[in-house]
mmCIF file of C-alpha atoms and ligand atoms in Angstrom:
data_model
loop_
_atom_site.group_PDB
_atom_site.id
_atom_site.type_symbol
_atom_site.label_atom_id
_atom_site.label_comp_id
_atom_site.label_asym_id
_atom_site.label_seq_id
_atom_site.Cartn_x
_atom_site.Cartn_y
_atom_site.Cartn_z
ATOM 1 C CA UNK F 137 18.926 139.461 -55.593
ATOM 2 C CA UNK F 138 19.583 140.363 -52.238
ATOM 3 C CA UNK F 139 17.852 139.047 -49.294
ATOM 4 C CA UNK F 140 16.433 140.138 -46.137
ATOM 5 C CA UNK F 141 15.533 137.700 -43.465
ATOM 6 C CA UNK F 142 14.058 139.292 -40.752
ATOM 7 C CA UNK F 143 13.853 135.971 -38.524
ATOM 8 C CA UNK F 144 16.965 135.565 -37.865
ATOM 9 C CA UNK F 145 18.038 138.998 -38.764
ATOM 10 C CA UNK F 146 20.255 139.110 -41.475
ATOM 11 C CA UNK F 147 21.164 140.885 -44.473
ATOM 12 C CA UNK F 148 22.280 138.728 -47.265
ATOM 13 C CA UNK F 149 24.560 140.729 -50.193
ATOM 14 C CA UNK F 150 25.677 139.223 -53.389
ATOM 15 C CA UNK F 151 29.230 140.758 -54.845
ATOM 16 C CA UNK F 152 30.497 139.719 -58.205
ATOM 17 C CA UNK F 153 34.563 140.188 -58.589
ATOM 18 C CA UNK F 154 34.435 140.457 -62.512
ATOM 19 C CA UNK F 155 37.416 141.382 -64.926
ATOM 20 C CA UNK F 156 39.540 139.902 -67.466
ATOM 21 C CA UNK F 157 41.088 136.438 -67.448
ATOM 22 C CA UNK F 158 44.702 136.389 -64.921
ATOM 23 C CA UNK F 159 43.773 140.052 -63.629
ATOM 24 C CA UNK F 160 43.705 138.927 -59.989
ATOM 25 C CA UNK F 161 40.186 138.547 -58.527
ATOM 26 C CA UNK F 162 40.817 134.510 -57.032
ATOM 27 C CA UNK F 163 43.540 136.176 -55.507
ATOM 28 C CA UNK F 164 41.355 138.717 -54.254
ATOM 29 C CA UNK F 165 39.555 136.304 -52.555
ATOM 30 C CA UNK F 166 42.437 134.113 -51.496
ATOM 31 C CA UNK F 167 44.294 137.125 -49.576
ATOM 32 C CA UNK F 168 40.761 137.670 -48.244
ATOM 33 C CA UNK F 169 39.901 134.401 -46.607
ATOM 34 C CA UNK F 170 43.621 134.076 -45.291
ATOM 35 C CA UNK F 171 43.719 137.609 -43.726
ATOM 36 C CA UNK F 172 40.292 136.867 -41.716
ATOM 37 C CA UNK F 173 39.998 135.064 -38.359
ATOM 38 C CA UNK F 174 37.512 132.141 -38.718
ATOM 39 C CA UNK F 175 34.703 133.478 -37.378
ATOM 40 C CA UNK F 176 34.406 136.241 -40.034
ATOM 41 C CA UNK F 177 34.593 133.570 -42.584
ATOM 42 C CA UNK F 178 32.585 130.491 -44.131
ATOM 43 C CA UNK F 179 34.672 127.679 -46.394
ATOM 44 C CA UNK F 180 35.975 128.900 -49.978
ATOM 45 C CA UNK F 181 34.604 127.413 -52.390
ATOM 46 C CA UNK F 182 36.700 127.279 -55.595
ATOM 47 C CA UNK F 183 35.838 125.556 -59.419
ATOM 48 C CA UNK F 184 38.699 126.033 -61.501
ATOM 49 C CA UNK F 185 40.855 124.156 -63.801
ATOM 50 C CA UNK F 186 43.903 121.997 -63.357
ATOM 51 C CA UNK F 187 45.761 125.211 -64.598
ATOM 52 C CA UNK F 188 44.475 126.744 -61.354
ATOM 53 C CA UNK F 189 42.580 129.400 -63.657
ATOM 54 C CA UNK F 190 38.553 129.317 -62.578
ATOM 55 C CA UNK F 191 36.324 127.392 -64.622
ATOM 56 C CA UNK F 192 32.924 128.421 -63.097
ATOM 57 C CA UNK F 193 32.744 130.890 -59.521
ATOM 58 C CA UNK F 194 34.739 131.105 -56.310
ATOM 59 C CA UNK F 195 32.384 131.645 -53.418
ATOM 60 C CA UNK F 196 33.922 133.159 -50.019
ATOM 61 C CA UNK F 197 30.773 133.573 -47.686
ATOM 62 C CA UNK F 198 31.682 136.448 -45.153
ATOM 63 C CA UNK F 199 29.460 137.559 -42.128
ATOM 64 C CA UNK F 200 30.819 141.543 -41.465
ATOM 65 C CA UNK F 201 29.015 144.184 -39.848
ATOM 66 C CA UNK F 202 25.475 145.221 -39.088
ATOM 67 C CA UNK F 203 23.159 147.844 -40.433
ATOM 68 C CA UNK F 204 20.188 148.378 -38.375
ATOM 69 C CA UNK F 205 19.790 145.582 -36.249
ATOM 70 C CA UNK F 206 20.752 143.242 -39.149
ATOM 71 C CA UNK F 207 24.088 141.046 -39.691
ATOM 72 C CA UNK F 208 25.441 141.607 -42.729
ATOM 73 C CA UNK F 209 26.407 138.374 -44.566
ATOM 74 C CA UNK F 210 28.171 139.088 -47.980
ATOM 75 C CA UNK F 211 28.859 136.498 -51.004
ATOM 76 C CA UNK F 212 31.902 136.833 -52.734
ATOM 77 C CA UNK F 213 31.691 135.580 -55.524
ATOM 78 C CA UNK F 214 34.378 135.864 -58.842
ATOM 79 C CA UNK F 215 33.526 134.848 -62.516
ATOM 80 C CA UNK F 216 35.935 132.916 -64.896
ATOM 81 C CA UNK F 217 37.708 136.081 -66.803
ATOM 82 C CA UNK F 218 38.651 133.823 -69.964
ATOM 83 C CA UNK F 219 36.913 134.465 -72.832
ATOM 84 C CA UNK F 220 35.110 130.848 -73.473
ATOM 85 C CA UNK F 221 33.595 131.373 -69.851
ATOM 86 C CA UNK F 222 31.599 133.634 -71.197
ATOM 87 C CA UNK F 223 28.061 131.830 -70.532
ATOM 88 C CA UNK F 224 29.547 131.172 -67.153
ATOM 89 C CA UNK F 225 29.829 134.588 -66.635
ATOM 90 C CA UNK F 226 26.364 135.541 -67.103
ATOM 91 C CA UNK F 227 25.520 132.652 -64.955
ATOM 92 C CA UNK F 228 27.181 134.148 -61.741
ATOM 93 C CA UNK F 229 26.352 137.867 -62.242
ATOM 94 C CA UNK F 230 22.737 136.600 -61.832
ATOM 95 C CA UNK F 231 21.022 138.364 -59.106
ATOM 96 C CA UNK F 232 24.259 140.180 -57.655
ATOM 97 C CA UNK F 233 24.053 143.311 -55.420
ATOM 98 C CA UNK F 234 27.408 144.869 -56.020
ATOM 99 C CA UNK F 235 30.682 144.307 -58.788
ATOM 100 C CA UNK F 236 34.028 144.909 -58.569
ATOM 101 C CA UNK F 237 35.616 144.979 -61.872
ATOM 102 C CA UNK F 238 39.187 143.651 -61.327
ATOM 103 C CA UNK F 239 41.073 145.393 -63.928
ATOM 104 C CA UNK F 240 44.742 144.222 -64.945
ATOM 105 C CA UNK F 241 47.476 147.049 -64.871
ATOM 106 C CA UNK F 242 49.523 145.290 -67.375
ATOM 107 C CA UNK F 243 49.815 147.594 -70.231
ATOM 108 C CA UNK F 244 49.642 144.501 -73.192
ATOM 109 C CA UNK F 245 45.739 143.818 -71.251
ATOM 110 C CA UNK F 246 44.777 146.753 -72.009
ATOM 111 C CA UNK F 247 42.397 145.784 -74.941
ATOM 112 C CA UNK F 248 41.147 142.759 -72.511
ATOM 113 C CA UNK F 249 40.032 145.103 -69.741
ATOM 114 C CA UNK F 250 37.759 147.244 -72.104
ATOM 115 C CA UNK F 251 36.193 143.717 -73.556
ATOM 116 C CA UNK F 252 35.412 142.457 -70.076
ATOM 117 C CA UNK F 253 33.616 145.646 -69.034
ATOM 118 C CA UNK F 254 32.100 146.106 -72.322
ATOM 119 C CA UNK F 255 31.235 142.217 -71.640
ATOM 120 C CA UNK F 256 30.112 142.848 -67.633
ATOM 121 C CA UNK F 257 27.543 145.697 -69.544
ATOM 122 C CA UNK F 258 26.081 143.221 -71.956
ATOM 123 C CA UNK F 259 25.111 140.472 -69.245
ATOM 124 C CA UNK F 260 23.637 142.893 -66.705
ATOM 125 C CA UNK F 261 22.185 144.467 -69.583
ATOM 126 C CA UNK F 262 20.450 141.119 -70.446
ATOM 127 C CA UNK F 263 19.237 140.653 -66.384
ATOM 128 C CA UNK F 264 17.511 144.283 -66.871
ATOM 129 C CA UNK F 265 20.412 145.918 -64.337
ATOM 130 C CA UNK F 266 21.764 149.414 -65.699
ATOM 131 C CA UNK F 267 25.513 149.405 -64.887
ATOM 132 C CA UNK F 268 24.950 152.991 -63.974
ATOM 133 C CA UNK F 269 22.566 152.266 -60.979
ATOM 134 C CA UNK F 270 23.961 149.188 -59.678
ATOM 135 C CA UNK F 271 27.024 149.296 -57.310
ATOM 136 C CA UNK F 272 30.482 149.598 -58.867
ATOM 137 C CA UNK F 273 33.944 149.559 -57.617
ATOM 138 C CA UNK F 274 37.047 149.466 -59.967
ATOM 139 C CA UNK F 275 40.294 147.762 -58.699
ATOM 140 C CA UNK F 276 43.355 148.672 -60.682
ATOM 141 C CA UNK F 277 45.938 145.468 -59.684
ATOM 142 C CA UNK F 278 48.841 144.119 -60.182
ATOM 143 C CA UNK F 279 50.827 147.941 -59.492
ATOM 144 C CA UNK F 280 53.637 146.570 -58.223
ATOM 145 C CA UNK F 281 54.914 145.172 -61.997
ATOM 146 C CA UNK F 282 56.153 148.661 -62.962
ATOM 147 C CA UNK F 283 58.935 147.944 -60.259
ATOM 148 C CA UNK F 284 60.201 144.879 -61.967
ATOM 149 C CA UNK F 285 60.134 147.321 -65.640
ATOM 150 C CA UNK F 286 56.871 145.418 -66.748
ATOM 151 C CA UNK F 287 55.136 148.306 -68.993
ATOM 152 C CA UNK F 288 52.238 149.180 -67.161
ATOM 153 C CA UNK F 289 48.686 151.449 -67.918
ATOM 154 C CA UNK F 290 48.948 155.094 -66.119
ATOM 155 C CA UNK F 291 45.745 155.046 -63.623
ATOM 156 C CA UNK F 292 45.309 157.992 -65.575
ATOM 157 C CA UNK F 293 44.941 155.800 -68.972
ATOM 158 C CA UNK F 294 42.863 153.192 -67.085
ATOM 159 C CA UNK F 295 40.063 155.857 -65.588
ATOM 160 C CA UNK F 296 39.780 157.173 -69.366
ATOM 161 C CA UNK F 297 39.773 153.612 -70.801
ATOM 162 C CA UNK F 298 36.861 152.416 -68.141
ATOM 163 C CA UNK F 299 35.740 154.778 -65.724
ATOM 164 C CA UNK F 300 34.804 157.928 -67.205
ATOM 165 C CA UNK F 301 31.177 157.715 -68.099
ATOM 166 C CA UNK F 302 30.346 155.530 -64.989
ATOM 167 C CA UNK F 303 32.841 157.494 -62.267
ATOM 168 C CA UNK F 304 33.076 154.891 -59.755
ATOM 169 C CA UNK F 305 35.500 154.874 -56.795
ATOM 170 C CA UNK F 306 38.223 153.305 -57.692
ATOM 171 C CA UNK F 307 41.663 151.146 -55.685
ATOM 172 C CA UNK F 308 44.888 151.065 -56.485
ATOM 173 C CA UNK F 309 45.806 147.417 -55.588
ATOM 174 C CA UNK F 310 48.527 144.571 -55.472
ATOM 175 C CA UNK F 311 46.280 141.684 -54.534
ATOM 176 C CA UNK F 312 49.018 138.751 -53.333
ATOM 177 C CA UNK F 313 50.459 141.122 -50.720
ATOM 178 C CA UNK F 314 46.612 142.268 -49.560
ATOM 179 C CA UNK F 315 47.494 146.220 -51.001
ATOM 180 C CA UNK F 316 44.006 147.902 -52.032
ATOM 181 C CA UNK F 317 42.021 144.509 -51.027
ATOM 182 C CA UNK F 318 40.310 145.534 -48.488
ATOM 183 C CA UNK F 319 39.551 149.397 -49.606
ATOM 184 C CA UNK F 320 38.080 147.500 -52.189
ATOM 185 C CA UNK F 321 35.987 145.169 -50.033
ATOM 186 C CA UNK F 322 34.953 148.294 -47.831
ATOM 187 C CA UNK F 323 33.679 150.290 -50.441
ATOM 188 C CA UNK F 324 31.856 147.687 -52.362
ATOM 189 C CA UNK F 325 30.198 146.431 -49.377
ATOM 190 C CA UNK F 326 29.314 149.599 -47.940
ATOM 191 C CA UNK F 327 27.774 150.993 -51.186
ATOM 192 C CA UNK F 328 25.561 147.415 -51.732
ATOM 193 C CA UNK F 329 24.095 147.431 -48.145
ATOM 194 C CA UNK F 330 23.639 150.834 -48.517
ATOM 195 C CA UNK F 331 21.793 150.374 -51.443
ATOM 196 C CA UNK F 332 19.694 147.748 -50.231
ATOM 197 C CA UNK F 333 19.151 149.122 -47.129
ATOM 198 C CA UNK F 334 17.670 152.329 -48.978
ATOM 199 C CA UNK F 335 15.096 150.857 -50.831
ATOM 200 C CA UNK F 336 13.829 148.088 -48.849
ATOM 201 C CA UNK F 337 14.134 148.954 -45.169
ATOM 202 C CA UNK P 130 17.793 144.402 -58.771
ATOM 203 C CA UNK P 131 14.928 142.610 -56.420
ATOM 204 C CA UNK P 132 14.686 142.063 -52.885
ATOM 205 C CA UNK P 133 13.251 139.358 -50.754
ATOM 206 C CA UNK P 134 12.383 140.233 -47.584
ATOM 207 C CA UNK P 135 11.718 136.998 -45.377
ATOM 208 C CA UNK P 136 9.330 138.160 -42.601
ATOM 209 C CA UNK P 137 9.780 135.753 -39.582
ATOM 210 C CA UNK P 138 6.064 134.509 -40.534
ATOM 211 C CA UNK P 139 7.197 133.995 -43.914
ATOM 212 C CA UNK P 140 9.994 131.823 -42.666
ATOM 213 C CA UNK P 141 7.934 129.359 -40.413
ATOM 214 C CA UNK P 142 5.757 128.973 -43.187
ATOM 215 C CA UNK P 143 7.805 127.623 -45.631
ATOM 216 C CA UNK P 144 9.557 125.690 -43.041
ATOM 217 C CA UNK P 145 6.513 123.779 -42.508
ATOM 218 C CA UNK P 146 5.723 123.116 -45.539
ATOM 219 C CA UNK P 147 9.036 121.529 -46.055
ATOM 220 C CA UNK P 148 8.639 119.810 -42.652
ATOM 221 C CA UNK P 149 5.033 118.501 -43.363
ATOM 222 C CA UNK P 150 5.530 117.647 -47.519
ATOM 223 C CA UNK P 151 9.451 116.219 -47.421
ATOM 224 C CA UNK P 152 10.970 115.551 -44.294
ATOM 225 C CA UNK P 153 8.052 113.798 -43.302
ATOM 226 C CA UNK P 154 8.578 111.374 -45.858
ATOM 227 C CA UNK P 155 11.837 110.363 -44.895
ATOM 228 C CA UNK P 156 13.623 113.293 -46.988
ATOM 229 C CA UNK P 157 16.465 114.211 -45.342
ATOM 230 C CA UNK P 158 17.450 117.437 -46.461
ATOM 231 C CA UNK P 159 15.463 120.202 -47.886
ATOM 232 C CA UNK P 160 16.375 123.835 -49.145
ATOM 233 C CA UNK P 161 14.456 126.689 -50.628
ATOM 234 C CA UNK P 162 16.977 128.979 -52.542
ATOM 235 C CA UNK P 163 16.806 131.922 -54.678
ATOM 236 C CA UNK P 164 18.525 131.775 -57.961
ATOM 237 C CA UNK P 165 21.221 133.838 -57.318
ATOM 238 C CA UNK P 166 22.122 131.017 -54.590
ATOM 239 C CA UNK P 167 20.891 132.343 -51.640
ATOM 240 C CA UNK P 168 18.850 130.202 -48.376
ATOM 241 C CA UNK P 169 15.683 131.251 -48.022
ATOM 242 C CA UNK P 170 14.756 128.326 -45.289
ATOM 243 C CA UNK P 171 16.616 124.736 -44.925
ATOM 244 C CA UNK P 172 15.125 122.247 -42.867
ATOM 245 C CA UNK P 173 16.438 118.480 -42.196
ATOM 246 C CA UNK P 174 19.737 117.134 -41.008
ATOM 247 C CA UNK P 175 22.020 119.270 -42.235
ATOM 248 C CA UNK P 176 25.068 119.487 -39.450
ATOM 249 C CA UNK P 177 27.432 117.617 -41.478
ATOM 250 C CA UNK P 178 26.160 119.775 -45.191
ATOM 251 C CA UNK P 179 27.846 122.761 -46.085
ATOM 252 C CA UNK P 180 24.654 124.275 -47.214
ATOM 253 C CA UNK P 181 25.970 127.437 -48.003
ATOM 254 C CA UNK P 182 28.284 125.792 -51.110
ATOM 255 C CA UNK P 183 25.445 123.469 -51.703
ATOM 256 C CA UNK P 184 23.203 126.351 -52.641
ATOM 257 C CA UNK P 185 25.837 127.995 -54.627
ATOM 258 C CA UNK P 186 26.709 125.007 -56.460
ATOM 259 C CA UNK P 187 22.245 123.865 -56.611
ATOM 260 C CA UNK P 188 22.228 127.387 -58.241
ATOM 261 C CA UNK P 189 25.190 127.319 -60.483
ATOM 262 C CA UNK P 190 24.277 123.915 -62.144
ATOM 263 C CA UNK P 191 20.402 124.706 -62.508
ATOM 264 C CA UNK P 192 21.818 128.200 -64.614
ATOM 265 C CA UNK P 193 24.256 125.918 -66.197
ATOM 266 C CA UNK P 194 21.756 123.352 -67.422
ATOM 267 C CA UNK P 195 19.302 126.494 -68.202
ATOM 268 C CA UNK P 196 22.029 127.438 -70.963
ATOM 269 C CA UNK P 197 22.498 124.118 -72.384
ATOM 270 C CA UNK P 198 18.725 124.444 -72.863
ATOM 271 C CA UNK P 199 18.642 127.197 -74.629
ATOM 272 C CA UNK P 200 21.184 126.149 -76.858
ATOM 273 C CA UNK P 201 19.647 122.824 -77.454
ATOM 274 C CA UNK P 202 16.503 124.980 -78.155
ATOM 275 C CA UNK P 203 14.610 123.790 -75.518
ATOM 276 C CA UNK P 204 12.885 126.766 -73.165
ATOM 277 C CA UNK P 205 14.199 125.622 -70.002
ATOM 278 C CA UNK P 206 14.756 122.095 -68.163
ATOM 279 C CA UNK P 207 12.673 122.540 -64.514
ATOM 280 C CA UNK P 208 13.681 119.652 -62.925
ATOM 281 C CA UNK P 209 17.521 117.886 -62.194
ATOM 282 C CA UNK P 210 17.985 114.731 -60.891
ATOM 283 C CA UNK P 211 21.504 113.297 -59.461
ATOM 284 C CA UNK P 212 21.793 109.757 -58.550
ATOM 285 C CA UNK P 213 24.765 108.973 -56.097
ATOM 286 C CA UNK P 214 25.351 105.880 -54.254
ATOM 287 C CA UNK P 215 23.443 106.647 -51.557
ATOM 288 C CA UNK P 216 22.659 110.084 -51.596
ATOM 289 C CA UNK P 217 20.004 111.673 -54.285
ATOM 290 C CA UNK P 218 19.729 115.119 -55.116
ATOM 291 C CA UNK P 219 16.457 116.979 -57.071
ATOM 292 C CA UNK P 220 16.438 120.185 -58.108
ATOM 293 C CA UNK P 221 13.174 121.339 -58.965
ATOM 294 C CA UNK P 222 12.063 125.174 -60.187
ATOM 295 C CA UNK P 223 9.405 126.975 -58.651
ATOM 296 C CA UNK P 224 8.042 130.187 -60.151
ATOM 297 C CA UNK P 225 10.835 132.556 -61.595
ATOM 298 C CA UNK P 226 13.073 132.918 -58.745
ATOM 299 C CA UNK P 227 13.077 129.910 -56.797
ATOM 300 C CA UNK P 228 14.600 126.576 -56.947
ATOM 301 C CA UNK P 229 13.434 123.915 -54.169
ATOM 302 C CA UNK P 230 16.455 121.022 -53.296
ATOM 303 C CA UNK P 231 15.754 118.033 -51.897
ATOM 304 C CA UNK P 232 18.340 115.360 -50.537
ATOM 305 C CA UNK P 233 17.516 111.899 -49.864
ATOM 306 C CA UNK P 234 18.360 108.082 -49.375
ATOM 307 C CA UNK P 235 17.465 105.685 -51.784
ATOM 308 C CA UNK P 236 14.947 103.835 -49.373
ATOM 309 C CA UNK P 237 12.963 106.933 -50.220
ATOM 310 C CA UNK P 238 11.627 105.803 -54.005
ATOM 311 C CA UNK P 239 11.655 109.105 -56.360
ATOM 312 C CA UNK P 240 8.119 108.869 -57.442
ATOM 313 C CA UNK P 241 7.165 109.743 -54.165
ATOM 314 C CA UNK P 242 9.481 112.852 -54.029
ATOM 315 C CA UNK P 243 8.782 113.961 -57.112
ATOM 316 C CA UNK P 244 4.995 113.834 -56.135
ATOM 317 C CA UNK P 245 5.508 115.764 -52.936
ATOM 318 C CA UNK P 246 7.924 118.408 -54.806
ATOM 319 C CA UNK P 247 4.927 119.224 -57.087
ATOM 320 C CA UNK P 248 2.947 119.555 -54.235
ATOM 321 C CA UNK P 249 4.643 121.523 -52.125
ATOM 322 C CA UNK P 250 5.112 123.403 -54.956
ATOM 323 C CA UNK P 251 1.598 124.453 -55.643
ATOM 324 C CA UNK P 252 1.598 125.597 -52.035
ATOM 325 C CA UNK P 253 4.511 127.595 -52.022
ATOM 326 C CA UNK P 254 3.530 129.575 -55.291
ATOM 327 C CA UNK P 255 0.713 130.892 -52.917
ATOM 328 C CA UNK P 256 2.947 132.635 -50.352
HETATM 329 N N1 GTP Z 50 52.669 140.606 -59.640
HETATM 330 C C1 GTP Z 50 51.369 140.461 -59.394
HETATM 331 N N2 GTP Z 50 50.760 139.315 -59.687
HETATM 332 C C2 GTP Z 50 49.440 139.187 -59.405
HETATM 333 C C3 GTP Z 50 48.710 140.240 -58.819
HETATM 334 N N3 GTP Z 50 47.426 139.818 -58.656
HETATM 335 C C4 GTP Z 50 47.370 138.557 -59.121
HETATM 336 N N4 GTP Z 50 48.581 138.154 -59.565
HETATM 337 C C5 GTP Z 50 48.928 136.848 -60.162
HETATM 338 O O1 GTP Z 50 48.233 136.699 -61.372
HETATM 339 C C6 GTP Z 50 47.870 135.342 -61.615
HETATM 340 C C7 GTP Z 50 46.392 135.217 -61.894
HETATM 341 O O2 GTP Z 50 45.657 135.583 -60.736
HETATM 342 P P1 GTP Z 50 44.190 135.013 -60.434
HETATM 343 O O3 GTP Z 50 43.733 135.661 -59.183
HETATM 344 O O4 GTP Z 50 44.181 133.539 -60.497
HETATM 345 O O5 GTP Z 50 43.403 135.588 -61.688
HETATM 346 P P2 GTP Z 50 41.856 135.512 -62.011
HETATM 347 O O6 GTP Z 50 41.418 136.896 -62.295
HETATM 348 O O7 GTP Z 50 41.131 134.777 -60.951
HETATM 349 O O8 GTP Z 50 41.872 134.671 -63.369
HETATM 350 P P3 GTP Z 50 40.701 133.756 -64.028
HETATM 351 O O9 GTP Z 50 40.259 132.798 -62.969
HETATM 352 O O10 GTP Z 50 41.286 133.060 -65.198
HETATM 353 O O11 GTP Z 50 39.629 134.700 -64.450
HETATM 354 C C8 GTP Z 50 48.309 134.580 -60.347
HETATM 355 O O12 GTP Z 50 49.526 133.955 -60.611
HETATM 356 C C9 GTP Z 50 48.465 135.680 -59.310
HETATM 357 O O13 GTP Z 50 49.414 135.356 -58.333
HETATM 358 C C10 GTP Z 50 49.397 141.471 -58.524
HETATM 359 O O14 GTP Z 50 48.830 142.441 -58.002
HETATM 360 N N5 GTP Z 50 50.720 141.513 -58.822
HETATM 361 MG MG1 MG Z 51 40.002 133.098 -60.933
#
């Protein structure tokens, strides 16, 4: 739910990094809050396991841009891709504005990737969001394995595999090195603001 | 998808309702936050409170404990209580969207809070 606060003139914009367990999305976040100067940025918050894999959300609280006359502030926010986390999951996607669905390149995920977005469906679903109407962006990571022989999905096999009914824009990305991070960031917040911005102001 | 849209009216509202019901009372930290973790209005000492993680995390927990609910077949628990050594926190729901948090000492006794929370509660519903 996204939230307009006209007193002290800000936009506030929830985005959900979703996707399968190990596909990248802390990173996301990580290469995010180390690329941008401090006054872009609030503190990252981080809940994971000892394993460094995330048991509940990440939170990275960014203030970019205006529309109008408004700041924008945006949540990032990233769910717990393992497949327990599930109720965890739902949790977080409560009341967000935008996803990105992190999906993994590796070629042995490939099962995984359709499971979390058949997954992502099923909990907005159950808030009464149509994945068709709310803001999507897919990020296809973790490109660079095919250079150390790793058998990787074709982007080709991943648009068929996730993207064709819902024909979102999609990224090309290798998180740890920042490649596709912030197209992805761009988009997603441009199409949620957007969104907002056209129906409520 | 819903929107809130604070107008600055709105805002100084609430905020005195928070002032007049909690902080008045010795409470020393009060938030009004939507369940998807946002601030709608915080008002109290809060230099040295991330407030922004502590409505993440107010949010988080209350959907957390709203599962455990449901699986325990109860319909929903609407009010959290965490004892520390010398900080409190209640979390308390009001209407669908909205949680209220409240932080305080112990020389402020619960009852009182708890009182004032329902209160403030009733008034808030109305806006
Ligand atoms: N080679 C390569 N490794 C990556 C890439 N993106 C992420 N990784 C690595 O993959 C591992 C998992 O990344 P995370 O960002 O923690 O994955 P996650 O999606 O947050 O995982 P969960 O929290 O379990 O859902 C880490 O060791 C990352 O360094 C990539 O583009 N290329
Ligand atoms: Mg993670």
């Amino acid at each position: 739910m996204a939230l307009i606060d006209l007193k002290k003139k800000e936009i506030y914009c929830k985005i959900v990094y979703y996707g399968p367990g190990r596909s990248g999305k802390t990173t996301n976040l990580l290469y995010i809050y180390n690329a941008l100067p401090d006054r872009f940025k609030g503190k990252l918050l981080t809940i994971e396991t000892k394993g460094e894999r995330t048991l509940f959300f990440d939170l990275l609280p960014l203030s970019l841009g205006k529309i109008k006359d408004l700041d924008i502030r945006l949540q990032l926010y990233t769910v717990p891709g393992q497949a327990i986390y599930k109720p965890a999951r739902k949790i977080v996607l409560k009341g967000a504005d935008g996803v990105v669905f992190v999906a993994d390149s590796l070629r042995i995920r490939r099962e995984k990737n359709k499971e979390s977005l058949a997954d992502l469906k099923e909990h907005l679903f159950e808030w009464g969001v149509d994945i068709h109407e709310i803001p999507l962006v897919f990020q296809y990571n973790k490109r660079d394995l095919a250079s150390m022989g790793i058998p990787i999905l074709s982007v080709e096999e991943l648009q068929e595999d996730l993207n064709k009914d819902l024909n979102a824009p999609y990224f090309e990305a290798v998180a740890p090195k920042g490649i596709g991070v912030f197209d992805t960031l761009k988009t997603i917040s441009k199409l949620s603001v957007r969104y907002i911005a056209k129906k409520y102001l | 998808m819903g929107v809130l849209v604070l107008t600055p009216e709105k805002v100084a509202q609430l905020e005195k309702l928070l002032q007049d019901y909690l902080i008045s009372i010795g409470v020393s930290l009060a938030l009004l936050i939507d369940e998807a973790g946002n601030i709608l209005v915080s008002v109290g000492e809060n230099q040295d409170v991330d407030v922004t993680s502590l409505a993440a995390l107010a949010a988080a927990n209350f959907g957390a404990t709203n599962q455990i609910a449901k699986l325990l077949g109860e319909d929903d628990f609407s009010i959290l209580y965490h004892k520390g050594k010398k900080d409190n926190i209640h979390l308390s729901k009001i209407r669908d969207e909205l949680i209220l948090v409240t932080v305080f000492r112990d020389d402020v006794p619960l009852g009182l809070v708890r009182l004032k929370v329902n209160q403030v509660a009733k008034e808030i519903q109305e806006i």
